[in-house]
mmCIF file of C-alpha atoms and ligand atoms in Angstrom:
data_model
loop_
_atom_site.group_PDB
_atom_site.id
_atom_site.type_symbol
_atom_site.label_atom_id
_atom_site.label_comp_id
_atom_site.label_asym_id
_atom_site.label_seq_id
_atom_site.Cartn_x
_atom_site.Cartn_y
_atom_site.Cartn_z
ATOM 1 C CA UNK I 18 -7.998 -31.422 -15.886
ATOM 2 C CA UNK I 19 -11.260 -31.268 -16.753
ATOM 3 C CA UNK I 20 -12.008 -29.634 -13.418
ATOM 4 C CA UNK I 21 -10.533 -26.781 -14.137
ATOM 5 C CA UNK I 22 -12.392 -26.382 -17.893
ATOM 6 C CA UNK I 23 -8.957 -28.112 -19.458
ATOM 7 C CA UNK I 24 -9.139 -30.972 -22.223
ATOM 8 C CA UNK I 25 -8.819 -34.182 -20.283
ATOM 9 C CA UNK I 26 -6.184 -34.945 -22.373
ATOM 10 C CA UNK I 27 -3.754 -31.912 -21.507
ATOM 11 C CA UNK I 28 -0.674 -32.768 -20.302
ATOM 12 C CA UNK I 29 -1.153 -36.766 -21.031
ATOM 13 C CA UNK I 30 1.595 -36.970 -22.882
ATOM 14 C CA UNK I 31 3.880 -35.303 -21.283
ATOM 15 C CA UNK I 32 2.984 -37.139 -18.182
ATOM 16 C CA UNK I 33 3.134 -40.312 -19.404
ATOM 17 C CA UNK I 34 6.986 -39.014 -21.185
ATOM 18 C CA UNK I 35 7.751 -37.282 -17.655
ATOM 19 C CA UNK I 36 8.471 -39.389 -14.652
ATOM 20 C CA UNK I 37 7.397 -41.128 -11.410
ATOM 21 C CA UNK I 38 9.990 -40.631 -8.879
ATOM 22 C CA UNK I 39 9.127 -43.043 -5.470
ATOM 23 C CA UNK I 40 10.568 -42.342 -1.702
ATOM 24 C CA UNK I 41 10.612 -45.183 0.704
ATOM 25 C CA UNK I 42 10.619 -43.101 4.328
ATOM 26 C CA UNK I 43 11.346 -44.778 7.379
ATOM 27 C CA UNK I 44 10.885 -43.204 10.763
ATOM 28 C CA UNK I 45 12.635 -44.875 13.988
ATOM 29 C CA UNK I 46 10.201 -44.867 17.370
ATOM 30 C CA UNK I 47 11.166 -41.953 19.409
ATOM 31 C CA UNK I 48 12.634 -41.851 22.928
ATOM 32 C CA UNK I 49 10.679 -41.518 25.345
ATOM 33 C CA UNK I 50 12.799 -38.479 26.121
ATOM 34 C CA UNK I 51 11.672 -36.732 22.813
ATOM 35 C CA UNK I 52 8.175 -37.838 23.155
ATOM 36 C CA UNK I 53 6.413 -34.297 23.233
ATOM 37 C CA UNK I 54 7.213 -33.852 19.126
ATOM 38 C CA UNK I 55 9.273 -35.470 16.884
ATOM 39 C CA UNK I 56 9.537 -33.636 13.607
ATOM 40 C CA UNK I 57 10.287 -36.337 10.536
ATOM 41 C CA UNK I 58 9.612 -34.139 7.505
ATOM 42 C CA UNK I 59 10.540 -30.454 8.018
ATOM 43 C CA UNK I 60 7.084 -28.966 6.648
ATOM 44 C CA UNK I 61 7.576 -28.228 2.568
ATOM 45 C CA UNK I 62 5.187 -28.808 -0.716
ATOM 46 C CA UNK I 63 5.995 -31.270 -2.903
ATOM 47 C CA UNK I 64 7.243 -30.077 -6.550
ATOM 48 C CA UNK I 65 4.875 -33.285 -7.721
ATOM 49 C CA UNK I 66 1.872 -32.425 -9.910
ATOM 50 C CA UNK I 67 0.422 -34.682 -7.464
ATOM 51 C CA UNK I 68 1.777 -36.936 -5.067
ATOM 52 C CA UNK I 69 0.182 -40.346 -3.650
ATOM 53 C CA UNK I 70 1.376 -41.848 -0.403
ATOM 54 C CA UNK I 71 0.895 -44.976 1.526
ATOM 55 C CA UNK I 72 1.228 -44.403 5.128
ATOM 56 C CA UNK I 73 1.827 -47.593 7.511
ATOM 57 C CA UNK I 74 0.541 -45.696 10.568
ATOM 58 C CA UNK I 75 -0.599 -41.481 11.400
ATOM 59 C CA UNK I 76 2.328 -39.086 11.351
ATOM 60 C CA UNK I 77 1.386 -36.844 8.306
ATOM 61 C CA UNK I 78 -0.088 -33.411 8.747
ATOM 62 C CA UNK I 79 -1.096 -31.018 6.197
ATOM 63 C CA UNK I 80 -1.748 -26.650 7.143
ATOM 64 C CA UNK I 81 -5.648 -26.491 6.725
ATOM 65 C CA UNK I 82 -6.125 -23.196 4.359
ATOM 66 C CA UNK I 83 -5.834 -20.302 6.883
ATOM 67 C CA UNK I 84 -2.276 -21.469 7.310
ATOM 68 C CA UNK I 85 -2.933 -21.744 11.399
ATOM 69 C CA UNK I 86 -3.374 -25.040 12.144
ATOM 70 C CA UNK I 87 -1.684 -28.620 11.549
ATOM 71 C CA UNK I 88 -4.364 -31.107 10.756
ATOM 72 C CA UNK I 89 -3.791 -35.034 11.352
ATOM 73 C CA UNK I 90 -4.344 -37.093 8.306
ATOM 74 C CA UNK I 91 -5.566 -40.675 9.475
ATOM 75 C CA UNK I 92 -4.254 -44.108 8.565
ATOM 76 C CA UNK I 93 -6.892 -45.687 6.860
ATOM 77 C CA UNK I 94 -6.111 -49.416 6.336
ATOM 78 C CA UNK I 95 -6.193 -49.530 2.650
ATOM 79 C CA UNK I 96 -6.047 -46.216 1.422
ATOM 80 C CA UNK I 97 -4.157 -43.984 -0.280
ATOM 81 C CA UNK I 98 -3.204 -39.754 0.387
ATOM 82 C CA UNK I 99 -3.329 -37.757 -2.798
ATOM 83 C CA UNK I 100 -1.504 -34.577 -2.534
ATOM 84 C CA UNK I 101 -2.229 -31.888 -4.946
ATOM 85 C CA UNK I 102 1.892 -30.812 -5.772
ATOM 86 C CA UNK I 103 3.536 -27.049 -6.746
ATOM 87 C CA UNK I 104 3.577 -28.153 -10.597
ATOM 88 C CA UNK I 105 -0.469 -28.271 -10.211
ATOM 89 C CA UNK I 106 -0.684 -25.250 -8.762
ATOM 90 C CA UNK I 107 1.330 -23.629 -11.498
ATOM 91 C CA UNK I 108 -0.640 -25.316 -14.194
ATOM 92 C CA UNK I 109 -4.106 -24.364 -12.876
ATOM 93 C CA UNK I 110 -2.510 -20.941 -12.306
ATOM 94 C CA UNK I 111 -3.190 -21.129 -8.212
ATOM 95 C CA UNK I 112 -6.770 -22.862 -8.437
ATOM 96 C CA UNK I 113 -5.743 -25.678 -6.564
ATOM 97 C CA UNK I 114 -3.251 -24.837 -4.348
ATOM 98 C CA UNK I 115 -0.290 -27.820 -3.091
ATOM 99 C CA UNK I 116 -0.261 -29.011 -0.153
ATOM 100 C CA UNK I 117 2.312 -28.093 2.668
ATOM 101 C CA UNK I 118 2.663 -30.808 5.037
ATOM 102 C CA UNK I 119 5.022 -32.391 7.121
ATOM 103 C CA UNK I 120 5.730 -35.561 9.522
ATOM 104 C CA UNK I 121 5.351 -36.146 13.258
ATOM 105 C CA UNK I 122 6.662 -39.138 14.652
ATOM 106 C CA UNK I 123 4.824 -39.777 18.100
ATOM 107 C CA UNK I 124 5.073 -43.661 18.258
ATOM 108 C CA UNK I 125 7.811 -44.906 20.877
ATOM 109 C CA UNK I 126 7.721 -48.074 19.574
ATOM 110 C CA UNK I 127 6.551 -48.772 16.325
ATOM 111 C CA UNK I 128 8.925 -47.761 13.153
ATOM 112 C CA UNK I 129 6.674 -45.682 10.818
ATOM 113 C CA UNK I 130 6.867 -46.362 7.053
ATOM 114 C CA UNK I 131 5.331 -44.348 4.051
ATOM 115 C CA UNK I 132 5.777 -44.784 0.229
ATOM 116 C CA UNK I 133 5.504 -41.292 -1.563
ATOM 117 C CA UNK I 134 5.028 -41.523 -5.481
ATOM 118 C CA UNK I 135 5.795 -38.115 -7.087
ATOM 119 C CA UNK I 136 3.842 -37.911 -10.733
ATOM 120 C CA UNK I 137 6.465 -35.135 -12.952
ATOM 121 C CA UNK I 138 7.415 -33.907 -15.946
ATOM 122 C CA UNK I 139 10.301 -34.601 -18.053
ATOM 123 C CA UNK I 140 13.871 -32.834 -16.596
ATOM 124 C CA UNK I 141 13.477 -30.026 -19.370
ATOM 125 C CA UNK I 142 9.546 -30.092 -19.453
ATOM 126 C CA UNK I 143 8.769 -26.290 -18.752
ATOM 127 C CA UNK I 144 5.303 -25.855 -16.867
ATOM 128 C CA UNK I 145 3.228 -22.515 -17.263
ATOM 129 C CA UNK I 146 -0.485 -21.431 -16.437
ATOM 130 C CA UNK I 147 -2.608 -23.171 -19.189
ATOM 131 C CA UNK I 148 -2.920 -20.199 -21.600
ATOM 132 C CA UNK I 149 -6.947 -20.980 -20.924
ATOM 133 C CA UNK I 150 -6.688 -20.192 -17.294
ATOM 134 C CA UNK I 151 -5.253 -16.587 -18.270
ATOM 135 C CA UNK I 152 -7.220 -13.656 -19.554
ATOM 136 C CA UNK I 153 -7.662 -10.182 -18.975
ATOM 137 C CA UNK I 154 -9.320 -10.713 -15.862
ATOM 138 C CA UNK I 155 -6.993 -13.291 -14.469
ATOM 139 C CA UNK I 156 -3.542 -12.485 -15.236
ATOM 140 C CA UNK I 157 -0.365 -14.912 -15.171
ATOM 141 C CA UNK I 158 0.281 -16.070 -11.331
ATOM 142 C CA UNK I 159 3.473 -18.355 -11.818
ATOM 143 C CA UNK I 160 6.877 -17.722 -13.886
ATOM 144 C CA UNK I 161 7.141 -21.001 -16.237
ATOM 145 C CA UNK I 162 9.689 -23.487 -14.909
ATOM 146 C CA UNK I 163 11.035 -27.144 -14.968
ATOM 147 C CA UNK I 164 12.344 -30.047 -12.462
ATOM 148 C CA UNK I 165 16.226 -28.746 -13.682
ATOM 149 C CA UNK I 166 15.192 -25.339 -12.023
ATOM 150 C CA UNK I 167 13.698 -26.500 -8.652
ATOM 151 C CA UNK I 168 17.003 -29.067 -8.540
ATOM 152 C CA UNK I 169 18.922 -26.364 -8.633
ATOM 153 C CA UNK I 170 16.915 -24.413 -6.215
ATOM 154 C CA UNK I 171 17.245 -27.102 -3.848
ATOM 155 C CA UNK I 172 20.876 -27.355 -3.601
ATOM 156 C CA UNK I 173 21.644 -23.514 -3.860
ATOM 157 C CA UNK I 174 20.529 -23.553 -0.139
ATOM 158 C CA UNK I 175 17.923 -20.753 -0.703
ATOM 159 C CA UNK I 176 15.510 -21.447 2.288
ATOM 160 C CA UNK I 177 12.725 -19.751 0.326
ATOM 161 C CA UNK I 178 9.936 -22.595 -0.873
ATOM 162 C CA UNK I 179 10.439 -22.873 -4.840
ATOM 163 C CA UNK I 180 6.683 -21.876 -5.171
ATOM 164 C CA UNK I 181 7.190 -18.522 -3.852
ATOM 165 C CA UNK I 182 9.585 -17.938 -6.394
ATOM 166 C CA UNK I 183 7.656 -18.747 -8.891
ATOM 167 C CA UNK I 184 4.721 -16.588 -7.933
ATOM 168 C CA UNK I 185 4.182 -13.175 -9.796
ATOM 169 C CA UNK I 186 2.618 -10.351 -7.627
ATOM 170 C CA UNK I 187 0.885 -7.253 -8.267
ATOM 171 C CA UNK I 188 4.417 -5.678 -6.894
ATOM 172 C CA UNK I 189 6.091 -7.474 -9.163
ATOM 173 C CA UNK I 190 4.551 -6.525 -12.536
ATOM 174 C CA UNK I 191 3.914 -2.794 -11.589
ATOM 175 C CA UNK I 192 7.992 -3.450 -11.301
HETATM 176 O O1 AKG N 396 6.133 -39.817 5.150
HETATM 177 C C1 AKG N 396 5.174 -39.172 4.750
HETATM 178 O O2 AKG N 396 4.007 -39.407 5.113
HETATM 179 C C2 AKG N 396 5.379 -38.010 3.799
HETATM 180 C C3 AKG N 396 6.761 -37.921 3.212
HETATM 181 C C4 AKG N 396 6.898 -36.710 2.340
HETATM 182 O O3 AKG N 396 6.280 -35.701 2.552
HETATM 183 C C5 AKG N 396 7.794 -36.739 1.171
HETATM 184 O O4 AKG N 396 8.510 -37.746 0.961
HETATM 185 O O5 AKG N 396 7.801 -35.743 0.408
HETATM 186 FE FE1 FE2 N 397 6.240 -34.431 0.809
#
């Protein structure tokens, strides 16, 4: 927080009130028949503020910033993969960005494992730009929203990434 000029205390209490949802992924070794790329996770952004993974062996891949290329993120024995999350992005009104990554299975013999911990908000807990971030010269980037709208997002089948719906253009305000 205090990286982007915020108290380090914003947020703490809603964070601590919000919740820490966990996914245990398991990825079967591929066939040798499917060997030349084995998609696990479809690529996406995580609706975390941030998320931290434990990764038993390679396999993740975040876009590097131009959007072009897919960039391995090694197994380190040990250590842990923070990724910055959409609610982050919203809250530091696009100053950090999150992450969009995805999974590649290549092993044909070795089941691949991760632990993802996603830090939220409360169900109801509506996120905005910090009203600090936004001034004349930097106007509002994201519509305020909450974990009950990207649920719902998620299961109305809209194939659209909830960030982009969240995102306020030039187009739309001249609207
Ligand atoms: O398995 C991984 O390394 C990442 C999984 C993931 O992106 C997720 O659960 O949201
Ligand atoms: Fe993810």
């Amino acid at each position: 927080m205090e990286s982007l000029s915020l108290e380090a205390t914003y947020l703490k209490e809603n964070i601590e009130q919000g919740m820490q949802m966990v996914a245990i992924n398991s990825y079967p070794p591929i066939s040798e028949s499917k060997k030349v790329q084995n998609i696990g996770v479809q690529p996406h952004s995580d609706h975390s503020i941030i998320t931290i993974l434990l990764q038993s062996s390679s396999g993740l891949q975040v876009k590097e910033k131009t959007k072009k290329k897919w960039i391995s993120v090694p197994e380190l024995k040990g250590s842990l993969v923070v990724l910055v999350g959409d609610r982050l992005e919203v809250l530091s009104n696009g100053k950090y960005k999150s992450v969009l990554h995805r999974v590649i299975q290549t092993s044909c013999d070795e089941t691949r494992l991760s632990i993802a911990s996603f830090l939220s908000l409360g169900m109801d807990e509506v996120v905005v730009p910090a009203i600090k971030l936004v001034d004349e010269d930097h106007w509002q980037k994201y519509h305020a929203s909450n974990l009950r709208d990207f649920l719902k997002h998620l299961v109305s089948g809209e194939s659209k990434p909830f960030i982009e719906t969240l995102k306020i253009t030039c187009a739309t305000i001249e609207e």
